[in-house]
mmCIF file of C-alpha atoms in Angstrom:
data_model
loop_
_atom_site.group_PDB
_atom_site.id
_atom_site.type_symbol
_atom_site.label_atom_id
_atom_site.label_comp_id
_atom_site.label_asym_id
_atom_site.label_seq_id
_atom_site.Cartn_x
_atom_site.Cartn_y
_atom_site.Cartn_z
ATOM 1 C CA MET A 7 5.512 -29.866 21.217
ATOM 2 C CA ASP A 8 4.341 -33.192 19.255
ATOM 3 C CA PHE A 9 2.810 -33.194 16.690
ATOM 4 C CA PRO A 10 0.267 -36.038 15.034
ATOM 5 C CA GLU A 11 0.563 -36.666 11.722
ATOM 6 C CA GLY A 12 -3.714 -34.634 11.755
ATOM 7 C CA GLU A 13 -6.044 -35.916 9.239
ATOM 8 C CA PRO A 14 -4.789 -35.970 5.866
ATOM 9 C CA GLU A 15 -7.020 -33.607 3.520
ATOM 10 C CA SER A 16 -4.927 -32.852 0.928
ATOM 11 C CA GLY A 17 -5.622 -31.159 -2.556
ATOM 12 C CA LEU A 18 -4.023 -31.090 -5.519
ATOM 13 C CA GLY A 19 -1.589 -33.505 -3.802
ATOM 14 C CA THR A 20 -0.897 -31.331 -0.771
ATOM 15 C CA SER A 21 -0.607 -33.379 2.362
ATOM 16 C CA LEU A 22 -0.587 -31.933 5.751
ATOM 17 C CA GLY A 23 2.037 -34.159 7.157
ATOM 18 C CA ARG A 24 4.216 -33.601 10.180
ATOM 19 C CA GLY A 25 3.978 -30.686 12.047
ATOM 20 C CA ILE A 26 0.090 -29.639 10.883
ATOM 21 C CA VAL A 27 -2.994 -30.188 12.497
ATOM 22 C CA LYS A 28 -5.670 -28.421 10.839
ATOM 23 C CA ARG A 29 -9.333 -28.065 12.735
ATOM 24 C CA VAL A 30 -12.345 -26.894 10.929
ATOM 25 C CA ILE A 31 -13.618 -24.770 12.423
ATOM 26 C CA TYR A 32 -16.629 -23.923 9.433
ATOM 27 C CA PRO A 33 -16.826 -27.400 6.416
ATOM 28 C CA GLY A 34 -17.669 -24.703 3.728
ATOM 29 C CA LYS A 35 -19.619 -25.393 0.577
ATOM 30 C CA GLY A 36 -18.843 -27.511 -2.177
ATOM 31 C CA GLU A 37 -16.030 -29.548 -3.823
ATOM 32 C CA LEU A 38 -12.753 -29.210 -3.120
ATOM 33 C CA PRO A 39 -10.883 -27.096 -5.480
ATOM 34 C CA LEU A 40 -8.438 -28.036 -8.000
ATOM 35 C CA PHE A 41 -6.153 -25.225 -7.016
ATOM 36 C CA GLU A 42 -4.229 -24.808 -10.509
ATOM 37 C CA ASP A 43 -1.885 -22.366 -10.418
ATOM 38 C CA GLY A 44 -2.966 -19.337 -11.064
ATOM 39 C CA THR A 45 -6.231 -19.460 -8.906
ATOM 40 C CA LYS A 46 -6.598 -16.439 -6.718
ATOM 41 C CA VAL A 47 -8.063 -17.630 -3.200
ATOM 42 C CA ILE A 48 -9.080 -14.977 -0.967
ATOM 43 C CA PHE A 49 -9.028 -15.360 2.331
ATOM 44 C CA HIS A 50 -9.700 -13.531 5.952
ATOM 45 C CA TYR A 51 -6.316 -14.082 8.470
ATOM 46 C CA LYS A 52 -5.227 -14.275 12.552
ATOM 47 C CA THR A 53 -1.818 -15.735 13.775
ATOM 48 C CA SER A 54 -1.784 -16.726 17.293
ATOM 49 C CA LYS A 55 1.037 -18.129 19.598
ATOM 50 C CA LEU A 56 -0.037 -21.326 21.811
ATOM 51 C CA ASP A 57 0.065 -19.022 25.334
ATOM 52 C CA GLU A 58 -2.193 -19.566 27.692
ATOM 53 C CA ALA A 59 -3.601 -16.318 26.374
ATOM 54 C CA GLU A 60 -3.417 -16.993 22.799
ATOM 55 C CA THR A 61 -1.523 -14.429 22.142
ATOM 56 C CA VAL A 62 -2.912 -12.697 18.285
ATOM 57 C CA LEU A 63 0.293 -11.313 16.960
ATOM 58 C CA GLU A 64 -2.215 -10.408 13.651
ATOM 59 C CA ASP A 65 -5.740 -10.301 13.063
ATOM 60 C CA SER A 66 -6.609 -8.909 8.811
ATOM 61 C CA ARG A 67 -10.059 -7.834 9.732
ATOM 62 C CA THR A 68 -8.406 -5.530 12.707
ATOM 63 C CA LEU A 69 -4.717 -4.638 10.904
ATOM 64 C CA GLY A 70 -4.252 -1.198 9.360
ATOM 65 C CA LYS A 71 -6.826 -0.744 6.492
ATOM 66 C CA LYS A 72 -8.074 -4.303 7.699
ATOM 67 C CA LYS A 73 -8.324 -6.011 4.122
ATOM 68 C CA SER A 74 -8.224 -9.327 3.881
ATOM 69 C CA MET A 75 -5.069 -10.792 2.035
ATOM 70 C CA GLU A 76 -4.590 -12.455 -1.801
ATOM 71 C CA LEU A 77 -2.770 -15.421 -2.416
ATOM 72 C CA LEU A 78 -1.696 -16.804 -6.261
ATOM 73 C CA ILE A 79 -1.233 -20.552 -6.171
ATOM 74 C CA GLY A 80 1.751 -22.005 -8.168
ATOM 75 C CA LYS A 81 3.308 -17.184 -7.856
ATOM 76 C CA GLN A 82 5.874 -18.821 -4.696
ATOM 77 C CA PHE A 83 4.534 -16.935 -1.575
ATOM 78 C CA LYS A 84 7.602 -16.868 1.137
ATOM 79 C CA LEU A 85 5.523 -18.560 3.623
ATOM 80 C CA GLU A 86 4.756 -21.545 1.418
ATOM 81 C CA VAL A 87 2.367 -23.965 4.272
ATOM 82 C CA TRP A 88 0.145 -20.814 3.792
ATOM 83 C CA GLU A 89 -0.379 -22.025 0.756
ATOM 84 C CA ASP A 90 -0.883 -25.958 1.944
ATOM 85 C CA CYS A 91 -2.938 -24.969 3.919
ATOM 86 C CA LEU A 92 -5.530 -23.215 1.318
ATOM 87 C CA LYS A 93 -5.355 -25.394 -0.960
ATOM 88 C CA THR A 94 -7.271 -27.997 1.683
ATOM 89 C CA MET A 95 -10.104 -25.123 2.374
ATOM 90 C CA ARG A 96 -12.823 -25.302 0.548
ATOM 91 C CA ARG A 97 -15.045 -21.563 -0.197
ATOM 92 C CA ASP A 98 -17.012 -19.833 2.701
ATOM 93 C CA GLU A 99 -14.553 -22.985 4.843
ATOM 94 C CA VAL A 100 -12.713 -21.907 8.757
ATOM 95 C CA ALA A 101 -9.941 -24.240 10.216
ATOM 96 C CA GLU A 102 -7.044 -22.769 12.342
ATOM 97 C CA PHE A 103 -3.817 -25.020 11.311
ATOM 98 C CA THR A 104 -1.474 -25.626 14.607
ATOM 99 C CA VAL A 105 2.499 -25.062 12.313
ATOM 100 C CA ASP A 106 5.413 -26.102 14.387
ATOM 101 C CA LYS A 107 8.321 -24.320 13.527
ATOM 102 C CA MET A 108 9.985 -26.390 11.278
ATOM 103 C CA HIS A 109 8.040 -24.878 8.644
ATOM 104 C CA LEU A 110 8.013 -21.922 10.175
ATOM 105 C CA VAL A 111 11.312 -20.190 8.902
ATOM 106 C CA SER A 112 10.195 -17.470 7.006
ATOM 107 C CA TYR A 113 7.128 -16.483 8.573
ATOM 108 C CA ALA A 114 8.542 -12.873 11.050
ATOM 109 C CA PRO A 115 10.635 -11.569 7.642
ATOM 110 C CA VAL A 116 6.525 -12.541 5.616
ATOM 111 C CA ALA A 117 4.663 -11.333 8.470
ATOM 112 C CA GLN A 118 6.727 -8.313 8.585
ATOM 113 C CA LYS A 119 5.730 -6.967 4.461
ATOM 114 C CA LEU A 120 1.815 -7.883 5.035
ATOM 115 C CA ARG A 121 1.470 -5.605 8.672
ATOM 116 C CA ASP A 122 4.057 -2.419 6.706
ATOM 117 C CA PHE A 123 1.103 -2.642 4.021
ATOM 118 C CA ALA A 124 -1.491 -2.776 6.104
ATOM 119 C CA LEU A 125 0.114 0.076 7.951
ATOM 120 C CA ASP A 126 1.112 1.866 4.483
ATOM 121 C CA LYS A 127 4.690 1.765 5.701
ATOM 122 C CA SER A 128 6.042 0.365 2.700
ATOM 123 C CA GLY A 129 8.639 1.095 1.733
ATOM 124 C CA GLN A 130 9.522 2.737 5.321
ATOM 125 C CA THR A 131 11.362 -0.812 6.753
ATOM 126 C CA GLN A 132 15.202 -1.610 6.354
ATOM 127 C CA GLY A 133 14.690 -5.373 5.112
ATOM 128 C CA SER A 134 13.929 -5.221 2.385
ATOM 129 C CA HIS A 135 13.169 -8.258 0.336
ATOM 130 C CA CYS A 136 12.105 -11.608 2.220
ATOM 131 C CA CYS A 137 15.388 -13.599 2.125
ATOM 132 C CA GLY A 138 17.664 -10.514 2.972
ATOM 133 C CA MET A 139 17.179 -12.985 6.668
ATOM 134 C CA ALA A 140 20.889 -12.629 7.931
ATOM 135 C CA GLN A 141 20.542 -8.751 7.272
ATOM 136 C CA MET A 142 17.041 -8.761 9.274
ATOM 137 C CA SER A 143 18.937 -10.023 12.175
ATOM 138 C CA GLU A 144 21.261 -7.232 12.182
ATOM 139 C CA ALA A 145 18.505 -4.682 11.962
ATOM 140 C CA GLY A 146 15.691 -5.745 12.919
ATOM 141 C CA LEU A 147 11.884 -6.038 12.061
ATOM 142 C CA GLY A 148 10.498 -3.262 13.452
ATOM 143 C CA TYR A 149 8.101 -5.031 15.430
ATOM 144 C CA PRO A 150 9.332 -6.067 18.979
ATOM 145 C CA ASP A 151 7.318 -9.915 18.498
ATOM 146 C CA LEU A 152 8.707 -10.394 15.407
ATOM 147 C CA ASP A 153 12.512 -9.582 16.311
ATOM 148 C CA GLU A 154 11.736 -11.829 19.538
ATOM 149 C CA PHE A 155 10.404 -15.419 16.729
ATOM 150 C CA MET A 156 13.527 -13.724 15.074
ATOM 151 C CA LYS A 157 15.356 -15.496 18.081
ATOM 152 C CA ASN A 158 13.067 -17.202 19.625
ATOM 153 C CA PRO A 159 10.604 -19.432 17.196
ATOM 154 C CA GLU A 160 7.536 -21.211 18.496
ATOM 155 C CA PRO A 161 5.166 -22.855 17.408
ATOM 156 C CA LEU A 162 1.693 -20.859 16.232
ATOM 157 C CA ARG A 163 -1.367 -21.271 14.981
ATOM 158 C CA PHE A 164 -3.161 -19.616 11.295
ATOM 159 C CA THR A 165 -6.859 -19.668 11.285
ATOM 160 C CA PHE A 166 -8.709 -18.449 7.971
ATOM 161 C CA GLN A 167 -11.628 -17.281 6.106
ATOM 162 C CA ILE A 168 -12.056 -18.672 2.954
ATOM 163 C CA LEU A 169 -13.681 -15.269 0.891
ATOM 164 C CA SER A 170 -13.114 -16.613 -2.593
ATOM 165 C CA ILE A 171 -11.496 -19.207 -4.644
ATOM 166 C CA ASN A 172 -10.877 -17.573 -8.375
ATOM 167 C CA SER A 173 -9.461 -19.959 -11.367
ATOM 168 C CA PRO A 174 -7.352 -18.542 -13.697
ATOM 169 C CA GLY A 175 -10.056 -16.483 -16.492
ATOM 170 C CA GLN A 176 -12.285 -16.261 -13.760
ATOM 171 C CA TYR A 177 -10.825 -13.015 -12.251
ATOM 172 C CA LYS A 178 -9.122 -10.004 -13.379
ATOM 173 C CA LYS A 179 -5.411 -9.932 -12.658
ATOM 174 C CA ASP A 180 -3.319 -8.052 -10.365
ATOM 175 C CA ALA A 181 -0.660 -5.475 -12.165
ATOM 176 C CA TRP A 182 2.610 -7.379 -10.998
ATOM 177 C CA ALA A 183 1.005 -10.237 -12.414
ATOM 178 C CA MET A 184 0.718 -9.234 -16.027
ATOM 179 C CA ASN A 185 3.717 -9.811 -18.513
ATOM 180 C CA ASP A 186 4.566 -6.936 -20.206
ATOM 181 C CA GLU A 187 2.167 -6.476 -22.512
ATOM 182 C CA GLU A 188 -0.818 -6.425 -20.431
ATOM 183 C CA LYS A 189 0.598 -4.138 -18.014
ATOM 184 C CA ARG A 190 0.394 -1.982 -21.530
ATOM 185 C CA ALA A 191 -2.642 -2.435 -22.689
ATOM 186 C CA ILE A 192 -4.362 -2.256 -19.305
ATOM 187 C CA LEU A 193 -2.969 1.688 -19.516
ATOM 188 C CA PRO A 194 -5.021 3.103 -21.303
ATOM 189 C CA ILE A 195 -8.276 1.487 -19.168
ATOM 190 C CA LEU A 196 -6.376 2.188 -15.904
ATOM 191 C CA LYS A 197 -6.713 5.736 -17.217
ATOM 192 C CA GLU A 198 -10.752 5.820 -18.713
ATOM 193 C CA GLU A 199 -11.971 4.173 -15.105
ATOM 194 C CA GLY A 200 -9.414 6.487 -13.482
ATOM 195 C CA ASN A 201 -10.843 9.209 -14.666
ATOM 196 C CA LYS A 202 -14.420 8.174 -14.682
ATOM 197 C CA LEU A 203 -13.758 7.904 -11.178
ATOM 198 C CA TYR A 204 -12.412 11.351 -10.929
ATOM 199 C CA GLN A 205 -15.307 13.124 -12.186
ATOM 200 C CA GLU A 206 -17.867 10.669 -10.145
ATOM 201 C CA LYS A 207 -15.578 12.181 -6.994
ATOM 202 C CA GLU A 208 -14.834 8.623 -6.572
ATOM 203 C CA TYR A 209 -11.101 10.355 -5.378
ATOM 204 C CA GLU A 210 -9.798 7.556 -3.378
ATOM 205 C CA LYS A 211 -11.055 5.078 -5.848
ATOM 206 C CA ALA A 212 -9.664 6.808 -8.853
ATOM 207 C CA ALA A 213 -6.001 7.650 -6.789
ATOM 208 C CA GLU A 214 -6.113 3.839 -7.298
ATOM 209 C CA LYS A 215 -6.159 3.252 -10.851
ATOM 210 C CA TYR A 216 -3.649 5.916 -11.219
ATOM 211 C CA ALA A 217 -1.392 4.215 -8.585
ATOM 212 C CA GLU A 218 -2.411 0.899 -10.055
ATOM 213 C CA ALA A 219 -1.244 2.476 -13.994
ATOM 214 C CA LEU A 220 2.561 3.558 -12.300
ATOM 215 C CA GLY A 221 3.085 0.993 -10.582
ATOM 216 C CA CYS A 222 3.025 -0.798 -14.147
ATOM 217 C CA LEU A 223 4.842 2.061 -15.381
ATOM 218 C CA GLU A 224 7.859 1.227 -12.575
ATOM 219 C CA ASN A 225 8.191 -2.627 -14.033
ATOM 220 C CA LEU A 226 8.035 -1.388 -17.538
ATOM 221 C CA VAL A 227 10.848 0.765 -17.366
ATOM 222 C CA LEU A 228 12.833 -1.491 -15.228
ATOM 223 C CA HIS A 229 12.969 -3.674 -17.836
ATOM 224 C CA GLU A 230 14.791 -0.912 -19.953
ATOM 225 C CA LYS A 231 17.951 0.311 -20.113
ATOM 226 C CA PRO A 232 18.329 3.954 -18.688
ATOM 227 C CA ASN A 233 17.885 6.586 -21.536
ATOM 228 C CA SER A 234 16.939 4.656 -23.772
ATOM 229 C CA SER A 235 14.056 5.337 -26.560
ATOM 230 C CA GLU A 236 11.857 3.156 -24.743
ATOM 231 C CA TYR A 237 13.047 4.222 -21.460
ATOM 232 C CA ILE A 238 12.619 7.370 -22.259
ATOM 233 C CA GLU A 239 8.791 7.134 -23.560
ATOM 234 C CA LEU A 240 7.587 4.738 -20.610
ATOM 235 C CA ASP A 241 9.164 7.088 -18.309
ATOM 236 C CA ASN A 242 7.315 10.156 -20.086
ATOM 237 C CA LEU A 243 4.077 8.064 -19.812
ATOM 238 C CA ARG A 244 4.119 8.766 -15.598
ATOM 239 C CA ILE A 245 4.022 11.944 -16.046
ATOM 240 C CA PRO A 246 0.305 12.448 -16.119
ATOM 241 C CA PHE A 247 -0.699 10.070 -14.255
ATOM 242 C CA LEU A 248 1.752 11.493 -11.475
ATOM 243 C CA LEU A 249 -0.857 14.146 -12.198
ATOM 244 C CA ASN A 250 -3.720 13.107 -11.657
ATOM 245 C CA TYR A 251 -2.857 10.558 -8.269
ATOM 246 C CA ALA A 252 -1.272 13.859 -7.666
ATOM 247 C CA GLN A 253 -4.542 15.711 -7.442
ATOM 248 C CA CYS A 254 -6.663 13.364 -5.963
ATOM 249 C CA LYS A 255 -4.542 13.377 -3.321
ATOM 250 C CA LEU A 256 -5.375 17.369 -3.384
ATOM 251 C CA LEU A 257 -9.092 16.869 -2.723
ATOM 252 C CA LEU A 258 -8.962 13.696 -0.384
ATOM 253 C CA GLY A 259 -6.188 16.887 2.109
ATOM 254 C CA GLU A 260 -3.155 14.686 1.454
ATOM 255 C CA TYR A 261 -1.422 17.260 0.991
ATOM 256 C CA TYR A 262 2.355 16.177 1.068
ATOM 257 C CA GLN A 263 1.594 13.745 -1.344
ATOM 258 C CA ALA A 264 0.270 16.337 -3.853
ATOM 259 C CA ILE A 265 3.284 18.104 -2.808
ATOM 260 C CA GLU A 266 5.730 14.508 -3.875
ATOM 261 C CA HIS A 267 4.369 14.115 -6.909
ATOM 262 C CA CYS A 268 3.015 17.039 -8.646
ATOM 263 C CA SER A 269 7.941 17.461 -7.452
ATOM 264 C CA SER A 270 8.222 14.561 -9.406
ATOM 265 C CA VAL A 271 6.215 15.636 -12.118
ATOM 266 C CA ILE A 272 8.562 19.032 -12.184
ATOM 267 C CA GLU A 273 11.438 17.208 -11.208
ATOM 268 C CA LYS A 274 10.934 15.045 -15.595
ATOM 269 C CA ASP A 275 9.425 18.286 -17.008
ATOM 270 C CA ASP A 276 9.771 22.545 -15.459
ATOM 271 C CA SER A 277 7.301 23.530 -18.517
ATOM 272 C CA LEU A 278 3.835 22.087 -16.866
ATOM 273 C CA VAL A 279 2.183 24.905 -15.860
ATOM 274 C CA LYS A 280 -0.424 21.894 -13.417
ATOM 275 C CA ALA A 281 2.425 20.715 -11.442
ATOM 276 C CA TYR A 282 2.955 24.136 -10.172
ATOM 277 C CA PHE A 283 -0.493 25.159 -10.349
ATOM 278 C CA ARG A 284 -1.386 22.013 -7.983
ATOM 279 C CA ARG A 285 2.119 22.034 -5.074
ATOM 280 C CA GLY A 286 0.820 25.435 -4.417
ATOM 281 C CA LYS A 287 -2.118 24.839 -3.992
ATOM 282 C CA ALA A 288 -0.807 22.095 -1.684
ATOM 283 C CA HIS A 289 1.649 24.477 0.187
ATOM 284 C CA VAL A 290 -0.959 26.209 1.206
ATOM 285 C CA ALA A 291 -3.043 24.014 2.770
ATOM 286 C CA CYS A 292 0.262 22.597 4.691
ATOM 287 C CA TRP A 293 1.726 26.993 5.317
ATOM 288 C CA ASN A 294 4.025 26.522 2.916
ATOM 289 C CA LEU A 295 2.939 30.283 2.062
ATOM 290 C CA ASP A 296 6.687 31.526 0.238
ATOM 291 C CA GLU A 297 7.097 27.431 -1.774
ATOM 292 C CA ALA A 298 3.024 28.150 -3.021
ATOM 293 C CA ARG A 299 4.032 32.354 -3.354
ATOM 294 C CA LYS A 300 7.301 30.984 -5.905
ATOM 295 C CA ASP A 301 5.293 28.255 -8.029
ATOM 296 C CA PHE A 302 1.949 30.113 -8.296
ATOM 297 C CA LYS A 303 4.633 32.425 -9.934
ATOM 298 C CA LYS A 304 5.954 29.944 -11.746
ATOM 299 C CA ALA A 305 2.934 29.134 -13.194
ATOM 300 C CA GLY A 306 1.519 32.618 -14.109
ATOM 301 C CA GLU A 307 4.960 33.142 -16.009
ATOM 302 C CA LEU A 308 3.916 29.888 -18.254
ATOM 303 C CA ASP A 309 0.378 30.950 -18.513
ATOM 304 C CA PRO A 310 -0.351 34.255 -18.181
ATOM 305 C CA SER A 311 -3.920 33.247 -18.807
ATOM 306 C CA LEU A 312 -4.133 32.497 -15.479
ATOM 307 C CA ALA A 313 -3.198 35.306 -14.203
ATOM 308 C CA GLY A 314 -7.150 35.821 -12.780
ATOM 309 C CA ALA A 315 -6.830 32.632 -10.756
ATOM 310 C CA LEU A 316 -3.254 32.977 -9.333
ATOM 311 C CA LYS A 317 -4.066 36.172 -8.139
ATOM 312 C CA LYS A 318 -7.081 34.522 -5.540
ATOM 313 C CA GLU A 319 -4.672 32.010 -4.365
ATOM 314 C CA LEU A 320 -1.978 34.728 -3.831
ATOM 315 C CA LYS A 321 -4.699 37.352 -2.548
ATOM 316 C CA ILE A 322 -5.590 33.489 0.065
ATOM 317 C CA ILE A 323 -1.601 33.454 1.107
ATOM 318 C CA ASP A 324 -1.488 37.617 2.235
ATOM 319 C CA ASP A 325 -4.794 36.794 3.743
ATOM 320 C CA LEU A 326 -2.883 34.002 5.539
ATOM 321 C CA GLU A 327 0.035 36.130 6.367
ATOM 322 C CA LYS A 328 -1.569 38.225 8.069
ATOM 323 C CA GLN A 329 -3.840 36.321 10.152
ATOM 324 C CA LYS A 330 -0.631 34.846 11.374
ATOM 325 C CA ASP A 331 1.602 37.988 11.268
ATOM 326 C CA LYS A 332 -2.096 39.124 13.940
ATOM 327 C CA GLU A 333 -1.053 35.683 16.314
ATOM 328 C CA ASP A 334 2.272 36.392 16.526
ATOM 329 C CA LYS A 335 1.912 39.562 17.957
ATOM 330 C CA ALA A 336 -1.084 38.787 20.191
ATOM 331 C CA VAL A 337 1.791 35.767 21.762
ATOM 332 C CA MET A 338 4.185 38.354 22.028
ATOM 333 C CA GLN A 339 2.930 40.376 23.342
ATOM 334 C CA ASN A 340 0.857 38.037 25.876
ATOM 335 C CA VAL A 341 4.233 36.873 26.469
ATOM 336 C CA PHE A 342 5.738 40.207 27.671
ATOM 337 C CA GLN A 343 2.783 40.877 29.504
ATOM 338 C CA LYS A 344 4.060 37.299 32.147
ATOM 339 C CA MET A 345 7.063 38.955 31.650
ATOM 340 C CA VAL A 346 6.067 42.232 32.951
ATOM 341 C CA GLU A 347 4.155 40.656 36.056
ATOM 342 C CA HIS A 348 6.916 38.778 37.009
#
């Protein structure tokens, strides 16, 4: 397919030249922003093939979490052509860009990351970096259409809808964009915001605040030497956030995540009663009754004052075991009856 030069839209020196054709669907509002480094652009996107059916590969409005995309200008986003296209757009504008394959070398691994995030599959795929092209080619991306694109690249059409454009200083930085000093400073703020949301029974939003704090701490820990005093201090700061996050997941019915994060706390400090108690309740919900009994027993050893509360939890386990025994007996009787009849 031959690509004409297209209309010379530009923004901050960005020109759409050979291999990119823009078509404005809705012109948007106001002047073209300067798009200085650090500008945050929030937008929806759709990726389509140029076949007769206009096959849609991704659509942020329907994919997984159905969330819009955020991009910070000048932060080396792996799919550079997206940034070039977005820098020609105004607020509220909708436009489509037909892009030649020569600009799409990194499309497949970037699309994999975006899909994994939208579908809560982060960390499950074998290719962990957008630069690991050779490894991804061998291992696969986990999506047949992207694997096919890696083997046989083709032009694509990207449709963008600008939701907002915010200059640096007009928005709160995401944790990953902060420096170490900013990450440390925001930890007590995130804790306070999370606790307030928890008290308001906004458990999903509270969990997001605790998770953001854990992300900051994870990044800070990476900069310290393992087992140094600074490393240990930061590692210990994770504990209250892990416990709070686990409690939110417990109340949201996400029991395996609650078990996982309570276990992480216990690995760091095996004297914390809350970790055993919350993990025990999550185990009960998952019918891991033996594990639950062990956790409640340990919690009682660490804090005898919990005897009353633990008695109630243990009675629940006893009742569930009796229910299970009754159900198992009924199943066995049914099997035996069928054997006799035949």
